[in-house]
mmCIF file of C-alpha atoms in Angstrom:
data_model
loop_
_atom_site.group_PDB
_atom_site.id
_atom_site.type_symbol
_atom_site.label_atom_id
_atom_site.label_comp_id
_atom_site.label_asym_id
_atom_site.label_seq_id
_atom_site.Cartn_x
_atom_site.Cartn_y
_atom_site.Cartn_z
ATOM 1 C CA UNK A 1 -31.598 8.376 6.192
ATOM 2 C CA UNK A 2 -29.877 7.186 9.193
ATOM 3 C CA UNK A 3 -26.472 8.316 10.529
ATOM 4 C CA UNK A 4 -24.109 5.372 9.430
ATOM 5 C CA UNK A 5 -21.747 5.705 12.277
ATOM 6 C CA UNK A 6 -18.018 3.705 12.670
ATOM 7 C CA UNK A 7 -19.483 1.426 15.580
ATOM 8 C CA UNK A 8 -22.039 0.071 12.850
ATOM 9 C CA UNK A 9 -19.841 0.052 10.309
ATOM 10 C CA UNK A 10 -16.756 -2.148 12.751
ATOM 11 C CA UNK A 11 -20.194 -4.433 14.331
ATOM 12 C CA UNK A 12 -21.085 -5.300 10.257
ATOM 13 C CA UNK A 13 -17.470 -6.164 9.971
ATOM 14 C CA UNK A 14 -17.369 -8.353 13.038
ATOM 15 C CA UNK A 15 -20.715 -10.103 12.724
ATOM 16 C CA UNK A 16 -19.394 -11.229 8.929
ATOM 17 C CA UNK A 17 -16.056 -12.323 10.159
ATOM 18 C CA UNK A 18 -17.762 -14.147 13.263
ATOM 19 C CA UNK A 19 -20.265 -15.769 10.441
ATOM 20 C CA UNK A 20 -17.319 -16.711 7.873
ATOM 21 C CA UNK A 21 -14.591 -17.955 9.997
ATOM 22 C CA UNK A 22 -12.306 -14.573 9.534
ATOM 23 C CA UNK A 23 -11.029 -12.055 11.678
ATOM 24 C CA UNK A 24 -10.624 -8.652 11.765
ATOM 25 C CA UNK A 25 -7.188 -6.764 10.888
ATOM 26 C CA UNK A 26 -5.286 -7.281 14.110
ATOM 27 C CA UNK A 27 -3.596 -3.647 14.314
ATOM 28 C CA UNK A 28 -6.413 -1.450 15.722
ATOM 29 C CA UNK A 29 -4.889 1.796 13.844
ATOM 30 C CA UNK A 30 -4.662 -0.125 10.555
ATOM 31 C CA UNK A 31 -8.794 -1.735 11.526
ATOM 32 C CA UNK A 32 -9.295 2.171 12.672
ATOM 33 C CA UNK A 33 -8.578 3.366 9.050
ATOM 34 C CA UNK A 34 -10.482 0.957 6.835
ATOM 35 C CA UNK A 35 -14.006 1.024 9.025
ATOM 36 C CA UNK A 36 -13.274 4.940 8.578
ATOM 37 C CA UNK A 37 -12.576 4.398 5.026
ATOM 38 C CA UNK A 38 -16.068 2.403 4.588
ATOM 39 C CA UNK A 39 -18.159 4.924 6.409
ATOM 40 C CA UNK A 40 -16.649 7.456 3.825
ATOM 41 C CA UNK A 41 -17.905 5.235 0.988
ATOM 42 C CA UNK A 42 -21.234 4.412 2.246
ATOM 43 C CA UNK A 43 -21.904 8.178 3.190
ATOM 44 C CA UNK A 44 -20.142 9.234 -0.447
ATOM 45 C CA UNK A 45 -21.905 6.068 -2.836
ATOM 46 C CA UNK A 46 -24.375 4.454 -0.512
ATOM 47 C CA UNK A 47 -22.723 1.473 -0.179
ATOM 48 C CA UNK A 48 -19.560 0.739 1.465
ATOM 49 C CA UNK A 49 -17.542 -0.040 -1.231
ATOM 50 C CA UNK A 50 -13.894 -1.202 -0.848
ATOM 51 C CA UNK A 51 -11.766 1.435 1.162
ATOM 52 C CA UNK A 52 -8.536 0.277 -1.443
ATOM 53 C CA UNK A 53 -10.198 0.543 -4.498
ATOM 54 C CA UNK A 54 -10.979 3.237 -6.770
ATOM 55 C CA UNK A 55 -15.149 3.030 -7.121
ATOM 56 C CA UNK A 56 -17.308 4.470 -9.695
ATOM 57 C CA UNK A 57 -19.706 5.489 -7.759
ATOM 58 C CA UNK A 58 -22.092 3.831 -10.288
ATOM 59 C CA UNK A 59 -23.886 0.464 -7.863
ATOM 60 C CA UNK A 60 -23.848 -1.921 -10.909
ATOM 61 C CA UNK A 61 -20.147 -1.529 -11.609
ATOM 62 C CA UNK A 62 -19.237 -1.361 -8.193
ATOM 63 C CA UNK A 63 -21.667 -4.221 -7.165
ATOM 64 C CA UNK A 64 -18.438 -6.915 -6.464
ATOM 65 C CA UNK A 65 -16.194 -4.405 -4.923
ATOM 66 C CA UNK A 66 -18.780 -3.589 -1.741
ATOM 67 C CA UNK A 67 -17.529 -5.069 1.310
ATOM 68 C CA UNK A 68 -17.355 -8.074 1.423
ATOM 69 C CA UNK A 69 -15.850 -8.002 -1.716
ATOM 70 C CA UNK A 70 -16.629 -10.590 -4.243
ATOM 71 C CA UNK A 71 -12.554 -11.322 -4.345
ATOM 72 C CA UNK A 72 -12.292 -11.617 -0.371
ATOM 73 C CA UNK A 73 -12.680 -15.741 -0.145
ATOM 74 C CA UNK A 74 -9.846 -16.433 -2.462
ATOM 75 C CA UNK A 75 -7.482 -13.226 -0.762
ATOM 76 C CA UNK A 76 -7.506 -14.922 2.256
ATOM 77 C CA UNK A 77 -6.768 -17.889 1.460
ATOM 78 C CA UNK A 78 -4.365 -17.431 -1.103
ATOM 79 C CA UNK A 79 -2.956 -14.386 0.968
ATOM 80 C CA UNK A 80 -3.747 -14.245 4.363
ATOM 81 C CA UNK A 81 -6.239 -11.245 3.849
ATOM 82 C CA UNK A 82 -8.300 -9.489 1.629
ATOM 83 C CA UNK A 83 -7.355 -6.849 -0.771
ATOM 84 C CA UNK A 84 -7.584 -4.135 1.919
ATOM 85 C CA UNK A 85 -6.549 -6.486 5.014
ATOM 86 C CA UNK A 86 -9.777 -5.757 6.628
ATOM 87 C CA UNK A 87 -10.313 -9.447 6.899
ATOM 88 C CA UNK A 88 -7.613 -11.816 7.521
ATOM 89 C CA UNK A 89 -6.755 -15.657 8.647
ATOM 90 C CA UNK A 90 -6.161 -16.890 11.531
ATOM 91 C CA UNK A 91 -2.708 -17.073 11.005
ATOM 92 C CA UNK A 92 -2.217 -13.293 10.093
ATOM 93 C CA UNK A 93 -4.548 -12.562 13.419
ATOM 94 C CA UNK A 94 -2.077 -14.167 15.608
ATOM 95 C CA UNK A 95 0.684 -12.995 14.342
ATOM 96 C CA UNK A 96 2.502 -15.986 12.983
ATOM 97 C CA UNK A 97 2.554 -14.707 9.394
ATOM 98 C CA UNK A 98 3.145 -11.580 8.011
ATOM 99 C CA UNK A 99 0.270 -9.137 6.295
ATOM 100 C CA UNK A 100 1.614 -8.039 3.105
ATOM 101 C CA UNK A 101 -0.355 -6.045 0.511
ATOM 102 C CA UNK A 102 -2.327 -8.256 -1.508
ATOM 103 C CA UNK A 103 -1.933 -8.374 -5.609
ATOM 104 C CA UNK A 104 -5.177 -6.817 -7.361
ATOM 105 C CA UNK A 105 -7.927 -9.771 -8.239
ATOM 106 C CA UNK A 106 -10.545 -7.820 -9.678
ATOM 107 C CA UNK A 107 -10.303 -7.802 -13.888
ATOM 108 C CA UNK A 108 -8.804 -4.569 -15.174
ATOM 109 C CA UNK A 109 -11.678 -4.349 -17.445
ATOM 110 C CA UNK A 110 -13.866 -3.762 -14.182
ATOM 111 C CA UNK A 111 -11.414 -1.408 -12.875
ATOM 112 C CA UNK A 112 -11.358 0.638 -15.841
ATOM 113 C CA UNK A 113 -14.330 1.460 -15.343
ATOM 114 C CA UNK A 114 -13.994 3.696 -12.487
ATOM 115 C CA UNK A 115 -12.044 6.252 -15.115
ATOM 116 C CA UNK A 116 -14.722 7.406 -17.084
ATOM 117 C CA UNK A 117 -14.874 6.679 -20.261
ATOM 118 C CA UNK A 118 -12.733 3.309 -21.798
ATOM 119 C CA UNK A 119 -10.833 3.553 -24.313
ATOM 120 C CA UNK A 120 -9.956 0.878 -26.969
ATOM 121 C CA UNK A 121 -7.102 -0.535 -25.204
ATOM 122 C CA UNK A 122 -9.083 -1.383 -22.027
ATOM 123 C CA UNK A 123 -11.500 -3.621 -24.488
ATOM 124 C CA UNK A 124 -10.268 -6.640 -23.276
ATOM 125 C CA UNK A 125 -10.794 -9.737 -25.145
ATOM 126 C CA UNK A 126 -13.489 -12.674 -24.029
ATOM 127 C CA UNK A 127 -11.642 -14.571 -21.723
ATOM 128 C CA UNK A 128 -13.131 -18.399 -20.360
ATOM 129 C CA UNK A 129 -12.668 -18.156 -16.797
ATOM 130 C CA UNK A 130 -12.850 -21.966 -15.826
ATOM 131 C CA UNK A 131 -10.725 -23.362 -19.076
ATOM 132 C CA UNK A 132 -10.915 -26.576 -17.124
ATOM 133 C CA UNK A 133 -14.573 -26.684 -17.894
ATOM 134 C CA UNK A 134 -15.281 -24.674 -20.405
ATOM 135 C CA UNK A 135 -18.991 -24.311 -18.920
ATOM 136 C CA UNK A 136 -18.475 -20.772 -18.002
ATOM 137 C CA UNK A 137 -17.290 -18.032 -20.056
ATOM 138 C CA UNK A 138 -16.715 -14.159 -20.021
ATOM 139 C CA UNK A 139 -17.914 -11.752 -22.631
ATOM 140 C CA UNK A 140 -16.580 -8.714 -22.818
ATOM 141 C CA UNK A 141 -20.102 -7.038 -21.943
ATOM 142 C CA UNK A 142 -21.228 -9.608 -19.527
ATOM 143 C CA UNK A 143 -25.220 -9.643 -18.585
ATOM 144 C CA UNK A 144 -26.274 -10.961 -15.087
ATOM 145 C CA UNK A 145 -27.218 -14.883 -15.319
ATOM 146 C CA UNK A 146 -28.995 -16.768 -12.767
ATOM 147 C CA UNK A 147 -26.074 -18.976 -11.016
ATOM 148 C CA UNK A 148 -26.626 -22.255 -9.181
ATOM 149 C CA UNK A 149 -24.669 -24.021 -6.489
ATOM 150 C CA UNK A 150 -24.520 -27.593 -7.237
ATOM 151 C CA UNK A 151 -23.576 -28.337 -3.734
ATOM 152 C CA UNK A 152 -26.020 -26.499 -1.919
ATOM 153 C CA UNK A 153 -28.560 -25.108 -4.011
ATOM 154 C CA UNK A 154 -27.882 -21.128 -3.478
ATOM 155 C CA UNK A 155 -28.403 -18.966 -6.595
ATOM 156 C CA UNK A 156 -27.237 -15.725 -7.416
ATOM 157 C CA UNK A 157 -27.876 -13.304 -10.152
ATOM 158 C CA UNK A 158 -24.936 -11.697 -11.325
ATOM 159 C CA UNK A 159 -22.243 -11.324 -14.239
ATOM 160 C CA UNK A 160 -20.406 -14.272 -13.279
ATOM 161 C CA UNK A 161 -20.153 -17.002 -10.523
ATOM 162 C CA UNK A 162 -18.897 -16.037 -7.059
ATOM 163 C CA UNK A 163 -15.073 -17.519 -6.522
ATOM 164 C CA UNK A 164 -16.431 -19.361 -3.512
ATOM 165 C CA UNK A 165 -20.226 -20.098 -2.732
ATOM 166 C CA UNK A 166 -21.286 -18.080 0.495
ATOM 167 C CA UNK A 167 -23.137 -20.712 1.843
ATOM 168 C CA UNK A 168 -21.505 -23.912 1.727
ATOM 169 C CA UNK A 169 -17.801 -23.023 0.539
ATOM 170 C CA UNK A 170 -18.177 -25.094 -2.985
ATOM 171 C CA UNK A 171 -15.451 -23.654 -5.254
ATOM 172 C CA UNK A 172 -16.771 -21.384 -8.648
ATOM 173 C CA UNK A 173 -16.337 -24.762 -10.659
ATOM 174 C CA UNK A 174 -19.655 -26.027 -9.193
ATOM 175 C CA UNK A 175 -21.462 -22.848 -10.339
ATOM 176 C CA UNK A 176 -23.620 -23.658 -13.243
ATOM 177 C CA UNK A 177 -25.850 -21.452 -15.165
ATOM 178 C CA UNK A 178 -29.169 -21.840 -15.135
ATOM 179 C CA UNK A 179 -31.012 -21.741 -17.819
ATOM 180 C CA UNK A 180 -34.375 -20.082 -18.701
ATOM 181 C CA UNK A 181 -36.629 -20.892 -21.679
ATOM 182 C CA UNK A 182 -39.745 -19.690 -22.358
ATOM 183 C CA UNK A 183 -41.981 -21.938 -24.874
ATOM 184 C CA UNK A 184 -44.655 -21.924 -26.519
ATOM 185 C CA UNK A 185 -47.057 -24.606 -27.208
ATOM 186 C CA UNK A 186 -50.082 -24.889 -28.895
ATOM 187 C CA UNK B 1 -4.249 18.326 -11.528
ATOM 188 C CA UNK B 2 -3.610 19.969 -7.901
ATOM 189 C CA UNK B 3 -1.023 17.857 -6.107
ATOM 190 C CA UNK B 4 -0.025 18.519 -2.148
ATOM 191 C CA UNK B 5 3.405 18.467 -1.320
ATOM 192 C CA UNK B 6 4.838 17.403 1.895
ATOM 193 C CA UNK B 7 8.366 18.759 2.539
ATOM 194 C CA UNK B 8 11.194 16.654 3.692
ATOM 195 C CA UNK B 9 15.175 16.662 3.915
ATOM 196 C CA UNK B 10 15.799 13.965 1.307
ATOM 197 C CA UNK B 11 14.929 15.600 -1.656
ATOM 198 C CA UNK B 12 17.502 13.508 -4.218
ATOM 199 C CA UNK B 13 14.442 11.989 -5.940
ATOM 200 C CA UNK B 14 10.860 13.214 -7.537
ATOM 201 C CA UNK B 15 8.462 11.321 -5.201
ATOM 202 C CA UNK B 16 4.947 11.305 -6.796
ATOM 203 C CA UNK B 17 2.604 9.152 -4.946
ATOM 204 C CA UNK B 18 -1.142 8.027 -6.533
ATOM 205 C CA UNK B 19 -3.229 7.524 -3.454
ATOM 206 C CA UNK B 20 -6.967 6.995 -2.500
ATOM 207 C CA UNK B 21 -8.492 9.057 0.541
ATOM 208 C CA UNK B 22 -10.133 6.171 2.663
ATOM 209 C CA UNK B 23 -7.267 3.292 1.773
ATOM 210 C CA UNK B 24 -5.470 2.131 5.107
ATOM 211 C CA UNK B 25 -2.540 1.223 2.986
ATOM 212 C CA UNK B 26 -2.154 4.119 1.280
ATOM 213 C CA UNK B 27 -2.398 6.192 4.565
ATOM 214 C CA UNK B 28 0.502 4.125 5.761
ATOM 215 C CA UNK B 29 2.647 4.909 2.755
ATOM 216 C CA UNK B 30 2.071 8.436 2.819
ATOM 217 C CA UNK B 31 3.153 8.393 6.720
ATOM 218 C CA UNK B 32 6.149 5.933 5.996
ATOM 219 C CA UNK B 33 7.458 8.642 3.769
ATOM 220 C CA UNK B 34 6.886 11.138 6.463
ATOM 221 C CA UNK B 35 8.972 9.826 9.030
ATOM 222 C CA UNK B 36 11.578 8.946 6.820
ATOM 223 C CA UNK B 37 11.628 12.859 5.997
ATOM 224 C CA UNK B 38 11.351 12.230 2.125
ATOM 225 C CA UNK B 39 10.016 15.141 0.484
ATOM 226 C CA UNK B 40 6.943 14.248 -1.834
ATOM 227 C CA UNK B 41 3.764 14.821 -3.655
ATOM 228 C CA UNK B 42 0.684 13.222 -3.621
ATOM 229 C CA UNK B 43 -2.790 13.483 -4.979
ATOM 230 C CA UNK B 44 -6.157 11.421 -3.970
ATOM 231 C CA UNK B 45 -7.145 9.968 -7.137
ATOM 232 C CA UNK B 46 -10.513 9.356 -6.052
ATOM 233 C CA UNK B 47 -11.041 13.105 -5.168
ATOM 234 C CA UNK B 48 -9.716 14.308 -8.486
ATOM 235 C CA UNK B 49 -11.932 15.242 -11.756
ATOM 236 C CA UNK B 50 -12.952 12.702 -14.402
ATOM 237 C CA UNK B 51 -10.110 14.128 -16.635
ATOM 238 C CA UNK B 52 -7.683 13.958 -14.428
ATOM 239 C CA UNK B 53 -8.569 10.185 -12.920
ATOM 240 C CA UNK B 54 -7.936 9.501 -16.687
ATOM 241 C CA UNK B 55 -4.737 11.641 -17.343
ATOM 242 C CA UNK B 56 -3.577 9.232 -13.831
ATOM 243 C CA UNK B 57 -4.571 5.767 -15.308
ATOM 244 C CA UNK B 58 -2.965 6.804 -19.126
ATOM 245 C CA UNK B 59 0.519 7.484 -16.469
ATOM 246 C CA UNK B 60 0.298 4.529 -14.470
ATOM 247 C CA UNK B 61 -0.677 1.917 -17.361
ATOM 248 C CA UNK B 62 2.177 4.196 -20.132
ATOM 249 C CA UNK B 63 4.986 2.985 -16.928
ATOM 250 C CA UNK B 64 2.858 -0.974 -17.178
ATOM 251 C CA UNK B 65 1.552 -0.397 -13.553
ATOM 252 C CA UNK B 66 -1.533 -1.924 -12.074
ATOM 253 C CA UNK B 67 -4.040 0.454 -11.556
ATOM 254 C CA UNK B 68 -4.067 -0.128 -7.672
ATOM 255 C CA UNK B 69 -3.030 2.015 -4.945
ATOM 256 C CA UNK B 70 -0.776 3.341 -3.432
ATOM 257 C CA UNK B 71 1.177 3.816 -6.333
ATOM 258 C CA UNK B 72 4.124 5.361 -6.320
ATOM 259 C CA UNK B 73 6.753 6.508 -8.668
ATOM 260 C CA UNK B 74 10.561 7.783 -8.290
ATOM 261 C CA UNK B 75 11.683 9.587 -10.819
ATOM 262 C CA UNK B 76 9.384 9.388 -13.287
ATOM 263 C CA UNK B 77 11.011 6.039 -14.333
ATOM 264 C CA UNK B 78 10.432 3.754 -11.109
ATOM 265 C CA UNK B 79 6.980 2.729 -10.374
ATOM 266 C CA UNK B 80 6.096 0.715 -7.181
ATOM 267 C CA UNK B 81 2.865 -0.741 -6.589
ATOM 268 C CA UNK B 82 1.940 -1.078 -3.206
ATOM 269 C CA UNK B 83 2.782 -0.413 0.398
ATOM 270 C CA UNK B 84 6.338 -2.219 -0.053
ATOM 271 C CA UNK B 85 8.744 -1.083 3.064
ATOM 272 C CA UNK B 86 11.728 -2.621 1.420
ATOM 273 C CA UNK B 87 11.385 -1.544 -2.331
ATOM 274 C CA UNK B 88 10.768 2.039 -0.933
ATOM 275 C CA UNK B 89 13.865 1.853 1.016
ATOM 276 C CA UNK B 90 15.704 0.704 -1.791
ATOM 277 C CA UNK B 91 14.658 3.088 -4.302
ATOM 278 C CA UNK B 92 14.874 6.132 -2.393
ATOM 279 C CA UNK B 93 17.947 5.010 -0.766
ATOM 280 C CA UNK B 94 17.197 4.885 2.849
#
């Protein structure tokens, strides 16, 4: 396996700001720490899971908490920056607003998971995540689903619908679920 | 449960801080308290033993904390979530 070193670990970083339109945390100790804190998880997991968050260790439970996080899009621009403030806006680059720490996105349900075993009180309840629609729902033991942009046309496979498509931007409300059915004729 | 302690002069308060071992945030926290000479405790969560991550979470969610970090509680009764400059200043009076 090759050495992951911090200058791979900051030029990842950079190359996916550069790609999405974000920058980098402007104060080089604070960047210093969270590339550090990725190399750690990569070397420690094998993927470099987020630096802020408590991981399983476990790639399927941890899949939307590996940098980029699945929660990033809407952190920054609800908040200026992700959950760990390794990406930020524009705004929070240049100094003309503040970084603050960023309220926790991800469902408790998912972060219970990094404790071992749940207990009954971390059984959350089915909760529908787009009420507006009502096309897309959570169970409590989700199964990846084949996920459609109906902007673009990019499809994912996963638990539920990225918060923003990667490609074009779309919002999670024009996620729809595809639908596979198998039948048999004759 | 093997907690470090960091000395300090301003010992009025139980400082217990939850922190992770790679989180920028929580590094900050820990140093904040540092300069500011307040004596402490503090334990990487991520570090510690199945058991104990649980024993953490069953403290955190018993005080109706987030499970995010750093957390940090004064007293036993105050729980701050967060790398909050101001709330820390207020509760530990500085």
């Amino acid at each position: 396996m090759t050495e992951i070193t911090l200058e791979m670990v900051r030029q990842r970083a950079e190359a996916d700001a550069r790609t999405y339109g974000y920058y980098l945390n402007p104060d080089p100790k604070f960047l210093q720490s969270l590339l550090e804190g990725l190399k750690r998880n990569e070397e420690r997991y094998g993927y470099p899971s987020c630096p802020c968050r408590l991981a399983s260790g476990k790639f399927e439970v941890d899949r939307d908490i590996i940098c980029p996080c699945d929660y990033r899009d809407p952190d920054v621009t609800e908040f200026g920056a992700c959950y760990c403030a390794l990406y930020v806006r524009k705004d929070v680059q240049e100094g003309k607003t503040e970084l603050n720490p960023v309220p926790e996105r991800r469902p408790l349900e998912k972060q219970a998971k990094a404790y071992g075993a749940t207990t009954s009180e971390t059984k959350i309840k089915a909760e529908t995540v787009i009420p507006s629609t009502g096309t897309i729902t959570e169970t409590p033991k989700n199964k990846p689903k084949l996920w459609y942009c109906k902007q673009c046309g990019y499809v994912v496979f996963r638990d539920e619908p990225p918060y923003t498509c990667p490609i074009c931007k779309a919002k999670r409300e024009m996620f729809a679920e595809i639908e596979t059915r198998i039948d048999f004729t004759g | 449960m093997q907690f470090s302690k960091v000395s300090g002069q301003k010992r009025q308060h139980k400082v217990v801080l939850y922190a992770l071992s790679t989180c920028a945030w929580c590094r900050m926290t820990k140093q904040f308290l540092e300069d500011n000479d307040v004596e402490f405790e503090y334990v990487y969560v991520d570090l510690c033993e199945e058991e104990d991550k649980q024993k953490i979470r069953e403290h955190i969610q018993s005080k109706g904390g987030p499970l995010s970090y750093p957390t940090i509680f004064v007293d036993d009764n105050m729980l701050i979530t967060g790398f909050r400059k101001d709330k820390l200043r207020e509760a530990l009076g500085l």
